[in-house]
Amino acid sequence: MASPTPTAAGVDEPDELRDLRSTLHRMLAATAPESVVREHLDSPEGFDRSAWTRLATEIGVQGLAVAEEYGGAGCGMRELAVAGEELGHSLFPGPFLSTVLLSATLIARSRDDAAMRALLPRIADGSLVCTLALPQHGAGWGADATTVTAVADAGTWTLTGRIDSVLDGQVADVILVPARHDGVISVFRVDANSPAVEVRPVLAMDQTRRFAHVGLTSSPAVRIGAPGSARQLLADAGSVGSVGLAADQLGGARRMLEVTTAYARTRYQFGRPIGSFQAVKHALANMLISTELARAALDDAVRAVDANAPNLDTAVGVANIVCSEAYYDVAATAIQLHGGLGFTWEHSAHLYFKRATADRVLLGTPAHHARHLAEALGL
């Protein structure tokens, strides 16, 4: 689904970011065209493992959030956002959000040497899929949502509980689970292939992402990080994940703007391109405005994450709201301006619209973030 060259993205970026963007864009055009994405819509895993591996071995996408000592590139939010935007532009269905943005960030922030050495090199080389297990109900990404309990017996931890709609749960090798014990909440890692772990795939609106209900019954686990550190770890991972998700949304909106603009130039009605009609011009202009506003909000959030700025929570919340709404509005308008063609299975617009709709409830809905911002401002 990637177009041959990037458009307005990356105009003012440093050379190294522009190189990353163009290289990734070209690879996705070759390895993840629309035909490949569609091929995996109904497959059990939902993505092309060979393409996922190539992203790791040839570009190092999975290692962007991993320190060099663990086989990664040690990059910041700027590089992760560029990758997220291009992956969203192509509607790439791999576990970038769950494994790279959320899990790798949490593991790195835990400062747990054993966990970092066991997991980060395998994330960086693309051989490990890891996810965070919290219910997706639109109310944010906080440790307090967990209902899983942890019990220690002779130094061995076991977890019991159920988590609904875990992102990439059915393809994960390792699941990171916040669990309650001794009056605190800690993060534990669980082998997804353990007999004591039940993973049941669930149907989702967005066919390019996979979700699963995860059941734990005295499942063996290993604690990650200090006892009671789950709230801070999930807050850190949630900030990076939310900005990465906003980048994905911007990339998808960009793609829908490109496709719809091209269609308006070539679709003739009453002897002239439909793009020459004022109503269509206004709709396209609104799509562009939404996309550019999303880019501005994303850029501010990227800077806030990299600088750990005092306005971090505010910037991330604004980016989530603006980018979520922009993607949804742009994708919906794309369907309308394509007329009957936009409603067909064969056209890509519905796939982007479904992701835009589903993304609105990942890591907190726009309404949730708006309430959080209002509370922070004392409104």
XYZ file of C-alpha atoms in Angstrom:
379
model
C 0.000 0.000 0.000
C 3.018 2.260 0.078
C 3.372 4.789 -2.711
C 6.678 5.025 -4.624
C 7.978 8.083 -2.788
C 7.190 9.971 0.408
C 5.193 13.158 -0.038
C 5.205 16.112 2.365
C 6.643 14.063 5.200
C 10.216 14.712 6.207
C 10.602 18.061 4.425
C 12.429 19.745 7.315
C 14.027 16.647 8.828
C 17.774 16.119 9.369
C 19.486 13.978 6.756
C 19.648 10.888 8.979
C 15.893 10.960 9.615
C 15.136 11.599 5.962
C 17.353 8.646 5.013
C 15.562 6.398 7.521
C 12.189 7.500 6.177
C 13.039 7.008 2.507
C 14.757 3.651 3.093
C 11.849 2.324 5.119
C 9.364 3.719 2.608
C 11.065 1.904 -0.263
C 11.281 -1.371 1.630
C 7.613 -1.264 2.596
C 6.666 -0.542 -1.014
C 8.528 -3.711 -1.980
C 7.633 -6.009 0.930
C 4.226 -4.754 2.082
C 2.186 -3.700 -0.950
C -1.568 -3.881 -0.676
C -1.618 -7.402 -2.108
C 0.585 -8.690 0.734
C -1.398 -6.871 3.414
C -4.637 -8.334 2.051
C -3.112 -11.783 1.832
C -2.612 -11.795 5.597
C -5.959 -10.292 6.638
C -7.354 -13.758 7.343
C -4.136 -15.558 8.237
C -3.661 -16.769 11.834
C -0.745 -14.424 12.547
C -2.008 -11.514 10.473
C 1.385 -10.386 9.196
C 4.287 -11.527 7.047
C 7.056 -12.898 9.279
C 9.635 -12.640 6.509
C 8.885 -8.931 6.007
C 9.041 -8.407 9.781
C 12.451 -10.105 9.882
C 13.741 -8.015 6.985
C 12.784 -4.831 8.814
C 15.052 -5.989 11.642
C 17.989 -7.314 9.656
C 18.133 -4.752 6.858
C 16.992 -1.534 8.544
C 16.981 -2.284 12.267
C 13.451 -1.042 12.906
C 12.865 -3.354 15.877
C 16.108 -2.210 17.466
C 15.377 1.515 17.340
C 14.215 1.532 20.972
C 16.934 -0.880 22.142
C 20.309 0.261 23.475
C 23.406 -0.584 21.463
C 24.740 -2.949 24.139
C 21.698 -5.145 23.554
C 21.968 -5.153 19.770
C 19.877 -2.089 18.997
C 20.503 1.415 17.713
C 19.720 3.340 20.894
C 17.516 5.878 19.109
C 14.975 8.267 20.533
C 11.362 9.141 19.884
C 12.153 11.013 16.661
C 13.335 7.860 14.917
C 10.515 5.772 16.381
C 7.962 8.306 15.155
C 9.399 8.272 11.635
C 9.192 4.475 11.589
C 5.677 4.499 13.020
C 4.490 7.013 10.442
C 5.832 5.049 7.482
C 4.456 1.769 8.836
C 1.067 3.437 9.261
C 1.290 4.893 5.755
C 1.633 1.401 4.318
C -0.847 -0.103 6.830
C 1.860 -2.587 7.820
C 0.219 -5.203 10.055
C 3.253 -6.302 12.126
C 3.571 -6.007 15.941
C 5.522 -2.729 15.983
C 3.307 -1.033 18.573
C 3.152 -3.954 20.980
C 6.718 -5.215 20.699
C 8.901 -2.206 19.903
C 7.071 0.808 21.306
C 5.433 -0.673 24.396
C 7.334 -3.794 25.428
C 10.895 -2.781 24.554
C 10.372 0.587 26.249
C 9.033 -1.001 29.420
C 11.823 -3.568 29.586
C 14.493 -0.911 29.064
C 12.967 1.431 31.674
C 12.796 -1.411 34.213
C 16.618 -1.431 34.519
C 16.273 -5.174 35.124
C 19.546 -6.559 33.818
C 18.325 -10.150 33.520
C 15.187 -9.143 31.608
C 17.074 -6.762 29.340
C 19.669 -9.372 28.434
C 17.078 -12.092 27.901
C 14.567 -10.099 25.847
C 15.976 -6.963 24.219
C 18.496 -8.634 21.857
C 15.736 -10.930 20.554
C 13.371 -8.004 20.062
C 16.104 -6.125 18.191
C 16.821 -8.986 15.785
C 13.125 -9.564 15.086
C 12.971 -13.068 16.537
C 10.799 -12.230 19.560
C 7.266 -10.851 19.588
C 6.352 -9.388 22.951
C 3.224 -7.631 24.148
C 1.781 -5.861 27.180
C -1.364 -7.426 28.588
C -3.865 -4.815 29.669
C -7.542 -4.727 28.727
C -8.415 -2.461 25.795
C -11.424 -0.544 27.047
C -10.471 2.965 25.991
C -9.724 4.226 29.512
C -5.996 4.712 29.103
C -2.997 2.569 29.744
C -2.574 2.329 33.503
C -1.511 -0.442 35.835
C -4.592 0.023 38.014
C -6.731 -1.588 35.301
C -5.256 -5.017 36.001
C -7.217 -7.699 37.822
C -4.437 -10.304 37.637
C -2.970 -11.500 40.935
C 0.564 -12.758 41.597
C 1.570 -15.276 44.258
C 5.107 -16.198 45.327
C 5.880 -19.676 46.571
C 9.454 -20.595 47.479
C 10.794 -17.824 45.264
C 8.662 -18.781 42.255
C 5.900 -16.502 40.996
C 2.614 -17.616 39.463
C -0.128 -15.442 37.971
C -3.876 -15.974 37.882
C -6.433 -13.875 36.053
C -7.846 -12.904 32.685
C -7.042 -10.037 30.349
C -9.364 -9.266 27.443
C -8.381 -7.956 24.004
C -4.612 -8.087 24.365
C -2.920 -6.503 21.355
C -0.997 -9.160 19.378
C -1.756 -11.654 22.136
C -2.160 -14.552 19.735
C 1.235 -14.023 18.052
C 3.292 -13.079 21.130
C 6.098 -15.266 22.429
C 6.291 -13.360 25.719
C 3.489 -11.491 27.480
C 4.230 -8.746 29.997
C 1.525 -8.710 32.670
C 0.942 -6.163 35.449
C -0.278 -8.062 38.511
C -1.240 -7.270 42.094
C 0.627 -8.721 45.079
C 1.309 -7.651 48.653
C -0.574 -4.399 48.207
C 1.439 -3.258 45.144
C 1.409 -3.800 41.381
C 4.459 -5.184 39.572
C 5.166 -6.308 36.008
C 5.811 -9.963 35.230
C 6.817 -11.799 32.083
C 5.029 -14.969 31.061
C 5.869 -17.511 28.371
C 2.893 -17.315 26.011
C 3.452 -20.938 24.987
C 3.126 -22.265 28.535
C 0.372 -24.866 29.050
C -0.884 -22.675 31.906
C -1.556 -19.797 29.498
C -4.738 -19.807 27.432
C -4.730 -17.511 24.398
C -8.023 -17.175 22.554
C -8.123 -15.010 19.395
C -10.983 -12.527 19.144
C -12.498 -10.844 16.130
C -11.586 -7.171 15.755
C -12.869 -4.454 13.441
C -9.328 -3.702 12.264
C -8.242 -6.778 10.330
C -4.634 -5.551 10.229
C -4.222 -5.966 14.001
C -4.670 -9.073 16.108
C -6.225 -9.270 19.578
C -6.713 -12.148 21.978
C -8.209 -12.927 25.374
C -5.461 -14.212 27.665
C -6.251 -16.502 30.596
C -3.699 -17.270 33.306
C -4.126 -20.156 35.733
C -1.236 -20.382 38.193
C 0.994 -19.521 35.242
C 4.748 -19.441 35.953
C 6.128 -15.915 35.740
C 9.243 -13.855 36.344
C 9.031 -10.386 37.829
C 10.531 -7.507 35.833
C 11.916 -4.493 37.669
C 11.427 -3.475 41.264
C 8.368 -4.526 43.274
C 5.557 -2.015 42.877
C 7.100 -0.329 39.823
C 4.278 -1.134 37.378
C 2.588 2.267 37.500
C 5.711 4.175 36.481
C 6.814 1.571 33.935
C 3.444 1.543 32.223
C 3.275 5.328 32.286
C 6.659 5.504 30.527
C 5.744 2.828 28.004
C 2.332 4.394 27.501
C 3.848 7.773 26.600
C 6.122 6.249 23.971
C 3.357 3.968 22.707
C 0.839 6.807 22.447
C 3.225 8.980 20.437
C 4.080 6.034 18.210
C 0.378 5.358 17.708
C -0.130 9.032 16.807
C 2.623 8.653 14.205
C 0.843 5.600 12.784
C -2.350 7.654 12.573
C -0.580 10.507 10.814
C 0.908 8.084 8.294
C -2.490 6.595 7.537
C -4.098 10.023 7.162
C -1.273 11.057 4.830
C -1.892 8.034 2.651
C -5.626 8.647 2.438
C -4.994 12.281 1.495
C -2.605 11.187 -1.281
C -4.966 8.553 -2.671
C -8.002 10.843 -2.588
C -6.181 13.792 -4.155
C -4.968 11.577 -6.993
C -8.487 10.240 -7.497
C -9.965 13.762 -7.602
C -7.528 14.644 -10.393
C -8.359 11.651 -12.578
C -12.062 10.968 -11.892
C -14.137 12.897 -14.429
C -17.772 13.914 -13.992
C -19.692 16.278 -16.246
C -16.642 16.492 -18.479
C -14.183 17.737 -15.825
C -12.121 16.321 -12.933
C -14.157 16.153 -9.732
C -11.313 17.958 -7.984
C -12.281 21.100 -9.878
C -15.628 21.332 -8.065
C -15.622 23.680 -5.098
C -17.237 21.237 -2.658
C -14.551 18.631 -3.401
C -11.807 21.267 -3.135
C -13.077 22.262 0.306
C -13.190 18.640 1.451
C -9.627 18.027 0.247
C -8.471 21.242 1.911
C -9.996 20.103 5.196
C -8.195 16.747 4.854
C -4.906 18.584 4.368
C -5.551 20.874 7.346
C -6.350 17.894 9.574
C -3.178 16.120 8.460
C -0.967 19.152 9.058
C -2.492 19.786 12.478
C -1.781 16.162 13.328
C 1.839 16.581 12.243
C 2.245 19.674 14.436
C 0.787 17.881 17.458
C 2.964 14.830 16.825
C 6.141 16.908 16.487
C 5.446 18.603 19.820
C 4.866 15.258 21.539
C 8.047 13.781 20.044
C 10.085 16.669 21.418
C 8.433 16.330 24.820
C 9.229 12.596 25.059
C 12.852 12.993 23.971
C 13.409 15.872 26.422
C 11.252 14.364 29.202
C 9.705 17.826 29.248
C 7.462 19.119 32.033
C 4.573 19.250 29.553
C 5.060 15.611 28.533
C 1.632 14.359 29.614
C -0.106 17.336 28.035
C 1.770 17.038 24.738
C 1.118 13.293 24.504
C -2.575 13.768 25.297
C -2.964 16.497 22.682
C -1.224 14.344 20.069
C -3.519 11.433 20.845
C -6.637 13.581 20.515
C -5.594 15.475 17.385
C -4.116 12.518 15.504
C -6.989 10.169 16.386
C -9.585 12.635 15.165
C -7.561 13.600 12.089
C -7.114 10.003 10.947
C -10.776 9.155 11.478
C -12.019 12.284 9.691
C -9.589 11.985 6.777
C -10.332 8.276 6.253
C -14.088 8.891 6.403
C -13.840 11.761 3.911
C -11.727 9.604 1.604
C -14.527 7.049 1.437
C -17.108 9.738 0.706
C -15.089 11.423 -2.046
C -14.488 8.091 -3.753
C -18.254 7.617 -3.999
C -19.386 4.061 -4.652
C -15.787 2.935 -5.237
C -14.874 3.884 -1.672
C -17.349 1.347 -0.270
C -15.976 -1.622 -2.185
C -13.868 -4.371 -0.672
C -11.320 -3.964 -3.454
C -10.442 -0.378 -2.499
C -8.064 0.278 0.388
C -10.096 3.092 1.973
C -12.140 0.795 4.203
C -8.985 -0.821 5.599
C -7.600 2.541 6.652
C -10.969 3.610 8.044
C -11.183 0.441 10.136
C -7.714 1.031 11.556
C -8.535 4.687 12.211
C -11.681 3.626 14.072
C -9.925 0.945 16.118
C -6.968 3.205 16.923
C -9.324 5.604 18.700
C -9.685 3.160 21.596
C -6.079 1.979 21.806
C -4.165 3.465 24.758
C -7.110 5.681 25.664
C -9.855 7.309 23.631
C -9.736 11.001 22.659
C -12.470 11.581 25.266
C -10.330 9.950 27.960
C -7.340 12.096 27.069
C -9.518 15.219 26.923
C -10.789 14.561 30.456
C -7.227 13.990 31.628
C -6.108 17.286 30.076
C -9.041 19.155 31.577
C -8.203 17.804 35.032
C -4.544 18.760 34.616
C -5.590 22.308 33.680
C -8.007 22.529 36.593
C -11.058 22.768 34.353
